[in-house]
Short mmCIF file of C-alpha atoms in Angstrom, two decimals:
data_model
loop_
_atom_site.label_atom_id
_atom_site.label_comp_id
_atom_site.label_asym_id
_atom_site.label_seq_id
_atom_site.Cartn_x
_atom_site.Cartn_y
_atom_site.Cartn_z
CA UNK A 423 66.60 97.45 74.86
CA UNK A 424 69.99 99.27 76.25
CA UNK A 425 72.48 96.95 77.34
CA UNK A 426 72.85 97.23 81.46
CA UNK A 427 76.83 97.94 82.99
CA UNK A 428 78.41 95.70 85.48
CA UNK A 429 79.24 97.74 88.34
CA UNK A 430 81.62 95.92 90.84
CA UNK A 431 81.13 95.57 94.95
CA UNK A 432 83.56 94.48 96.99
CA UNK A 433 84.24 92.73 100.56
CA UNK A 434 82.10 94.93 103.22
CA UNK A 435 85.52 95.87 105.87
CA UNK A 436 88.83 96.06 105.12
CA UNK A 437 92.13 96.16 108.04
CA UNK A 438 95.66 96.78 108.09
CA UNK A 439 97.59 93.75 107.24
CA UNK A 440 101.01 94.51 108.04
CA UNK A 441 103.60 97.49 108.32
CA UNK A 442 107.24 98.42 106.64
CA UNK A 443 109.44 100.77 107.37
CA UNK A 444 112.95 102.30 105.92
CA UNK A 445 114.65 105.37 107.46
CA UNK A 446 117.46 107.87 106.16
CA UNK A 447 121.10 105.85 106.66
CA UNK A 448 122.37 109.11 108.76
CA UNK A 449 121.15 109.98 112.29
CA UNK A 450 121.60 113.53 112.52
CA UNK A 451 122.11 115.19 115.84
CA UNK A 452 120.93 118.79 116.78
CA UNK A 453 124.57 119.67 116.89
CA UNK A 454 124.99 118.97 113.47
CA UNK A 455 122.55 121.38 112.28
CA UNK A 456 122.79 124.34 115.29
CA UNK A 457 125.24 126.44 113.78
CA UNK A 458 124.03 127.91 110.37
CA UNK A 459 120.58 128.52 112.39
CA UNK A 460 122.48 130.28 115.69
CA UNK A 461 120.60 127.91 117.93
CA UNK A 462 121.49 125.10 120.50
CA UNK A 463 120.64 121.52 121.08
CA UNK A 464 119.04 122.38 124.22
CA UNK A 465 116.31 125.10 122.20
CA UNK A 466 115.21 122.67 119.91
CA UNK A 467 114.92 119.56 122.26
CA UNK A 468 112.59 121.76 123.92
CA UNK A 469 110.74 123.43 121.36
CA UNK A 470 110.04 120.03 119.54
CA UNK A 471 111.89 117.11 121.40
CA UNK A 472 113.92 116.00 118.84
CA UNK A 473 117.40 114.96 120.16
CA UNK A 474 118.96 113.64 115.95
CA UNK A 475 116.70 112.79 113.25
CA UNK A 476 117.36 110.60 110.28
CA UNK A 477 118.77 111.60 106.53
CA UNK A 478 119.27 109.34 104.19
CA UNK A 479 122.63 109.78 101.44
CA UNK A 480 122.89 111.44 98.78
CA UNK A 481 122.61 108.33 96.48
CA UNK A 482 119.05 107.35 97.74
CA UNK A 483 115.74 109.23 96.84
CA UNK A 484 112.30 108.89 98.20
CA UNK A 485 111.67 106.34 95.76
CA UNK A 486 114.65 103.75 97.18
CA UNK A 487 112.98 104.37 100.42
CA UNK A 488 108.92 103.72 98.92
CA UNK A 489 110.42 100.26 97.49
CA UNK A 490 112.77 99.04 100.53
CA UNK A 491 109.12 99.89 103.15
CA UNK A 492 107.04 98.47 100.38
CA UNK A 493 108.77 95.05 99.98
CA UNK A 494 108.78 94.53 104.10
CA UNK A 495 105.08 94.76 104.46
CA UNK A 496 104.11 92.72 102.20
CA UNK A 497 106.57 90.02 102.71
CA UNK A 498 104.79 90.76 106.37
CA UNK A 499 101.49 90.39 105.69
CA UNK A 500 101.74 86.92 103.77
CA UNK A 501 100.24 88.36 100.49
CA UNK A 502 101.53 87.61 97.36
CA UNK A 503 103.05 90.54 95.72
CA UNK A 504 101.78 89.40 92.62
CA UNK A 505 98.28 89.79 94.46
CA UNK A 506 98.75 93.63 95.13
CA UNK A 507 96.58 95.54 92.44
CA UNK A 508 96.97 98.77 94.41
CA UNK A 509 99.43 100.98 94.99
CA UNK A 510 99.81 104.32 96.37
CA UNK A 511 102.27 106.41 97.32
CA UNK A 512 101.81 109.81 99.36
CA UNK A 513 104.58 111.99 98.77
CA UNK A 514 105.55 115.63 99.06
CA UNK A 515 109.29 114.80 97.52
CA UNK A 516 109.41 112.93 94.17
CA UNK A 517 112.69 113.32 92.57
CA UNK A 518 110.90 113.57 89.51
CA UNK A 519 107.62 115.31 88.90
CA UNK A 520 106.92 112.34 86.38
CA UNK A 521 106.49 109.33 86.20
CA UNK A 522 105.11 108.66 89.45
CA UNK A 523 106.83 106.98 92.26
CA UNK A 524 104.22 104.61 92.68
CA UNK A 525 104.57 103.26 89.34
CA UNK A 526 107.98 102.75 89.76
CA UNK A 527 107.46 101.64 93.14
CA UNK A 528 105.13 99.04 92.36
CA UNK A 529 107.68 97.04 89.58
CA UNK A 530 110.20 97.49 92.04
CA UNK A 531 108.32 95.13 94.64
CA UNK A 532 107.05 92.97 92.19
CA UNK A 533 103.26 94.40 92.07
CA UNK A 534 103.59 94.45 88.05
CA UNK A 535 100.61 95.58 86.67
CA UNK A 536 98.79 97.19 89.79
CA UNK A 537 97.11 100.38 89.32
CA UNK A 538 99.27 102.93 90.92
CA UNK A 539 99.11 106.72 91.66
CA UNK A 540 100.68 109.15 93.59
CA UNK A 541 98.95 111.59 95.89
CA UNK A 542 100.33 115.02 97.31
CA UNK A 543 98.59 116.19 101.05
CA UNK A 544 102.06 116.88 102.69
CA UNK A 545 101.75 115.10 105.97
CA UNK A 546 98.32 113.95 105.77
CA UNK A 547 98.95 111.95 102.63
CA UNK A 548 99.19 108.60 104.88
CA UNK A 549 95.79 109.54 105.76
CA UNK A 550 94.27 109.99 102.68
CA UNK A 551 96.07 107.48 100.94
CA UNK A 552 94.52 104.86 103.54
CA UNK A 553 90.93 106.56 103.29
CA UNK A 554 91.29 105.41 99.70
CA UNK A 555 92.29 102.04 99.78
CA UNK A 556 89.98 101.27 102.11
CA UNK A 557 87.17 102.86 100.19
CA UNK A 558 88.56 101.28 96.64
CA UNK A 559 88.96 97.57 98.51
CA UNK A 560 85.24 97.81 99.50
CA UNK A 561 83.94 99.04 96.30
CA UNK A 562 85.63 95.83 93.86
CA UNK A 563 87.90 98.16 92.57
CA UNK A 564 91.37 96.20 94.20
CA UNK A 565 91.80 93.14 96.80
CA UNK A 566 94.87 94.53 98.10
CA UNK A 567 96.57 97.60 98.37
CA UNK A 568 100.09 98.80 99.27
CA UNK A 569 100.09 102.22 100.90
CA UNK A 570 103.47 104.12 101.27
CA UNK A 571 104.69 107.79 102.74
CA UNK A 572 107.65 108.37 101.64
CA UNK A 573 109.73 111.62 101.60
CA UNK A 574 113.30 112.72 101.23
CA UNK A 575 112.75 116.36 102.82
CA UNK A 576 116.64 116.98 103.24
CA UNK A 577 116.55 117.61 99.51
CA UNK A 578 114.32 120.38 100.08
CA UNK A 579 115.26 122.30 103.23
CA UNK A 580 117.65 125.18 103.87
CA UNK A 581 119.99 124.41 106.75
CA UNK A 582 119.90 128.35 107.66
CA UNK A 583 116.23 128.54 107.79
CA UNK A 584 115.10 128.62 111.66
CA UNK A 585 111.46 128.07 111.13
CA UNK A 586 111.27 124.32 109.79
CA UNK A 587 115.43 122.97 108.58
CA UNK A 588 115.83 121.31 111.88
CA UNK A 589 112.77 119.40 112.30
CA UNK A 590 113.05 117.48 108.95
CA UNK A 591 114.41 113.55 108.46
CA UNK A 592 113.89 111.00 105.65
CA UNK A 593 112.47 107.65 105.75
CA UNK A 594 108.91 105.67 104.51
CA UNK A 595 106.54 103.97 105.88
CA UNK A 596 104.11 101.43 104.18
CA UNK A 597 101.15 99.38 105.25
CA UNK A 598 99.91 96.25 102.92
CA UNK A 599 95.23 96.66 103.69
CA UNK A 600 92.94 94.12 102.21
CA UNK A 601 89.87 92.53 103.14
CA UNK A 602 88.51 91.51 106.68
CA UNK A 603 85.53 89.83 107.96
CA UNK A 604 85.49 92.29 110.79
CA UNK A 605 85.41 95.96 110.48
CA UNK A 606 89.50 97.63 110.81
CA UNK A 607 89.55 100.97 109.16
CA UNK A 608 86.69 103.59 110.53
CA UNK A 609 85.58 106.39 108.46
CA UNK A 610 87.94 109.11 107.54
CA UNK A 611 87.70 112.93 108.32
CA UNK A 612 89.19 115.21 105.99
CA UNK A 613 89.28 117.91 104.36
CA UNK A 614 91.68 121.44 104.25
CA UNK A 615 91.54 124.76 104.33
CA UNK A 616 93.50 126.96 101.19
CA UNK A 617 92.74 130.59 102.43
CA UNK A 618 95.88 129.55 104.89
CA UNK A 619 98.23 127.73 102.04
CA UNK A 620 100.78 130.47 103.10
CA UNK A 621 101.46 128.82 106.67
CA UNK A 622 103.75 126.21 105.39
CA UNK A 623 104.64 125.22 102.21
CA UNK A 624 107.38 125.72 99.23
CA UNK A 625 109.11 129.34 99.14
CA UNK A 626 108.86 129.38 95.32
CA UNK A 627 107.88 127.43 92.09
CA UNK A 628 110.14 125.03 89.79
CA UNK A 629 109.51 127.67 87.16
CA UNK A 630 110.57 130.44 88.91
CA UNK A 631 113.66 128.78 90.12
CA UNK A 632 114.62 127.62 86.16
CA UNK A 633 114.13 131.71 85.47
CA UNK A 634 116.15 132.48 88.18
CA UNK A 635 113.99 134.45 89.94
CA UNK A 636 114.29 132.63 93.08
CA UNK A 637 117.14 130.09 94.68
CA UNK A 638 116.12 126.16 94.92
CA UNK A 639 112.84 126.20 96.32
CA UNK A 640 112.51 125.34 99.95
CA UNK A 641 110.15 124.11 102.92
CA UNK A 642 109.47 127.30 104.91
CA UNK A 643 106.69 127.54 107.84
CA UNK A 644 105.02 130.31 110.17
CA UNK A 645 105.38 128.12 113.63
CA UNK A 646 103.09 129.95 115.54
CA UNK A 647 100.19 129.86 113.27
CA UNK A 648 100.41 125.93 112.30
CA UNK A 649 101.10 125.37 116.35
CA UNK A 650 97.84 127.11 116.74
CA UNK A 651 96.08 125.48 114.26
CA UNK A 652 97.21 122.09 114.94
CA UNK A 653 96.82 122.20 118.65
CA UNK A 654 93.59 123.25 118.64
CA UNK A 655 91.45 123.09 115.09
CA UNK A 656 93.36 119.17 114.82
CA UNK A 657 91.91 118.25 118.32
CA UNK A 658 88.87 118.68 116.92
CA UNK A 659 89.00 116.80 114.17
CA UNK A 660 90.61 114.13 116.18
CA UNK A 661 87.19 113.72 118.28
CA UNK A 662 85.19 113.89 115.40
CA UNK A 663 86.96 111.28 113.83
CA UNK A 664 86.28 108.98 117.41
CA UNK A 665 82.33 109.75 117.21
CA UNK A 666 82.49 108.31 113.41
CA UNK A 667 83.99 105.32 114.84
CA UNK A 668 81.74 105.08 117.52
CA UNK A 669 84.24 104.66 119.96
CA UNK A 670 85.74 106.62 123.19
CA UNK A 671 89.17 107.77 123.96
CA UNK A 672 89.18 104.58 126.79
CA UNK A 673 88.95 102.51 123.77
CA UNK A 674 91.90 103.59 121.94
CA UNK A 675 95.61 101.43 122.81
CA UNK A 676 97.33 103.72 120.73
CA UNK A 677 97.92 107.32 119.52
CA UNK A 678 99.51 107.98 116.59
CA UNK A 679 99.52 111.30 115.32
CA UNK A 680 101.72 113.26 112.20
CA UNK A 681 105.47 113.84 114.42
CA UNK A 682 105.11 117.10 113.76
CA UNK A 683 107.01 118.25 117.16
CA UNK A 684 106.20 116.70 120.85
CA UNK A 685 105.11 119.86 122.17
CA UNK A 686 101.83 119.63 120.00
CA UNK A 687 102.03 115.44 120.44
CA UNK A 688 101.64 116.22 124.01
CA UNK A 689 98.88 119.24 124.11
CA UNK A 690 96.70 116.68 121.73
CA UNK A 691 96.63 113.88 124.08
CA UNK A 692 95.97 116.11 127.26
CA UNK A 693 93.35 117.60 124.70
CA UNK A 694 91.47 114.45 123.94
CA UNK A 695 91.93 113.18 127.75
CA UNK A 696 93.62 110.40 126.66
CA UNK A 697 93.78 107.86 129.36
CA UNK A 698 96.97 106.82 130.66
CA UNK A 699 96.76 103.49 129.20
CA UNK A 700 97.18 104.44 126.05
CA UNK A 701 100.66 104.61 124.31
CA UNK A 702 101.36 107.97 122.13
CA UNK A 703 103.40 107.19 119.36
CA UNK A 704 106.78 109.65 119.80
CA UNK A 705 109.28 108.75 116.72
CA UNK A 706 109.75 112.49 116.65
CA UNK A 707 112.74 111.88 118.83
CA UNK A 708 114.80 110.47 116.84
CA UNK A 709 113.38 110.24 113.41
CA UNK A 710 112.60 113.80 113.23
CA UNK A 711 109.19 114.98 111.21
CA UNK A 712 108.71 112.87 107.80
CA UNK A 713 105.49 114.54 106.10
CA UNK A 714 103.99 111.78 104.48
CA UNK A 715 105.87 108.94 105.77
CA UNK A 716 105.69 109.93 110.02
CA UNK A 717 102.97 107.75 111.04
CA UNK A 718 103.75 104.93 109.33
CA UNK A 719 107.25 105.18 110.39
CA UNK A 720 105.60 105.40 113.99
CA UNK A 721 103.23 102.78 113.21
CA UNK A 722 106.20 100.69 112.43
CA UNK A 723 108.09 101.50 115.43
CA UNK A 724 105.35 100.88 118.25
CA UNK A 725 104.28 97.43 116.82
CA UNK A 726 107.77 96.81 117.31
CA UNK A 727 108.04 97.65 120.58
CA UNK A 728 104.26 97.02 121.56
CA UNK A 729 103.84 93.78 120.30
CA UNK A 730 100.68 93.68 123.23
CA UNK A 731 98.96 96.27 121.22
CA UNK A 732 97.90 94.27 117.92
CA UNK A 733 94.40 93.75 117.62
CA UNK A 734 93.96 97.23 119.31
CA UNK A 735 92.35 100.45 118.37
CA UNK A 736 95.00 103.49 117.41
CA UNK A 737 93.95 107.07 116.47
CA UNK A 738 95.76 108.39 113.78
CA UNK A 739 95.70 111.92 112.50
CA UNK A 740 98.29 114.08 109.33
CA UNK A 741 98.12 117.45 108.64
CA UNK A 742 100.45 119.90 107.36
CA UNK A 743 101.05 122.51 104.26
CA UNK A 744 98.24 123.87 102.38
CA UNK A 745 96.76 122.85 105.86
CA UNK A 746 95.37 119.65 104.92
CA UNK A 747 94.16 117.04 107.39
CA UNK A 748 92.90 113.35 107.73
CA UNK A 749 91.83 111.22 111.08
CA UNK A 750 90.70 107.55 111.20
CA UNK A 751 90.37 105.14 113.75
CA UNK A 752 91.89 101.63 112.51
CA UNK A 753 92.57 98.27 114.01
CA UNK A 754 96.36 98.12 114.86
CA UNK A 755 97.57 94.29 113.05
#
């Protein structure tokens, strides 16, 4: 007779225990970063309200940022860090391109032997990175997980580039999820679409740059076609991601999507009718856009100023280069 494998199950929901945040040292006005691109404050305030953004110095790398997030929520959420077997990071902008950040991250805030990974889906990777916690938690394979976006774009943009240099900040944002006796994180919808990898994305390869065939590679976007896409093929995705939840767009406090730029913030909610009661998260202003780590950081920033809303329903949606995208519905802690 063949010997029979344990497979593991785990607790049936799991919720958002906590948030942490940790943004670039600098704030960065539009002044600052108007001349090399022959623009004006007053253009980009209105093409994506962003009035400074943050950068962090030169000293401190996406990784600083992962750990100083990291340590915050779980020191919020009560858990033991000891007790974190999870962690991943979403990043577009690890120093290194081994070892991970996660694994680094994880000694660093005293999660010592968690399993730990990093995942790459530019400014969806919150997203995804939360799809899988929650979907790890619930099958046995962890208790509690430490999700982190974390990104240090200044290292990769090209102040003289008009299409993406001055939208860009630094900063992470982390969230501590474990079990719940009440369901907190809806299904996830994801997924991407390759055939338009071109839209936004690195100018060149690591390879080619070591050849010298190309300068340091660089973020680099065609606005038009990801303001298109977002505004409209996101929206979509958005409502599909409220029917999995089995909710309305009355039910949900809070609206949290990638701070991409406020113009497409602002078409989304109008887009999803969005009653007036519910507060859009707008860190854009003054954090600029973060890939990986912007809805976290805006996570982090409306709890703090919406106390009211914990215990309330938020939609969050990422997307961004090789046009990548992830929406869930989760209980705000």
């Amino acid at each position: 007779m063949s010997a029979t494998l344990n497979q593991l199950t785990g607790p049936a929901y799991t919720r958002i225990y906590s948030y942490g945040a940790a943004r670039g040292e600098n704030a960065v006005p539009n002044d600052d970063l108007v001349g090399p691109i022959d623009s004006s404050d007053e253009w980009i305030r209105q093409r994506t309200g962003i009035i400074t953004r943050v950068r962090a110095d030169k000293d401190t790398d996406a990784i600083d940022l992962a750990a100083i997030a990291g340590l915050e929520a779980i020191e919020k959420s009560g858990v033991p860090a000891d007790q974190v077997d999870l962690v991943i990071v979403a990043t577009i902008s690890n120093p290194k391109q081994s070892p991970s950040v996660s694994a680094i991250v994880a000694d660093r805030v005293g999660a010592n032997p968690a399993a730990a990974y990093d995942i790459n889906a530019a400014c969806a990777g919150y997203a995804y990175a939360v799809a899988q916690a929650d979907a790890l938690i619930r099958a046995g394979a962890a208790k509690y997980a430490l999700v982190i976006g974390t990104e240090k774009l200044s290292d990769i943009v090209d102040p003289t580039d008009r299409s993406i240099s001055f939208l860009l900040g630094d900063g992470a944002g982390a969230a501590l999820i474990g079990p719940s006796d009440t369901p907190g994180i809806a299904p996830a919808v994801w997924g991407s679409d390759g055939s338009k990898a071109d839209a936004v994305g690195m100018n060149g390869t690591l390879t080619e740059f070591r050849d010298g065939q190309v300068p340091w590679p660089t973020l680099r976007q065609e606005g038009q076609t990801v303001f298109r896409w977002a505004v409209w093929e996101m929206a979509k995705v958005a409502r599909e991601a409220l029917d999995k939840a089995g909710v309305e767009p009355a039910d949900i406090a809070a609206f949290i999507p990638h701070q991409a730029n406020m113009r497409i913030i602002d078409e989304f909610a109008k887009q999803l009718k969005l009653p007036d009661t519910t507060v859009i998260a707008r860190d854009i202003e003054t954090t600029g856009n973060t890939s990986a780590a912007s809805i976290p950081l805006a996570s982090h920033r409306l709890m703090a100023e919406h106390p009211e809303l914990s215990g309330g329903l938020a939609l969050q949606i990422g997307f961004g280069a090789g046009l990548v995208f992830a929406a869930q519905v989760v209980v705000l802690p």
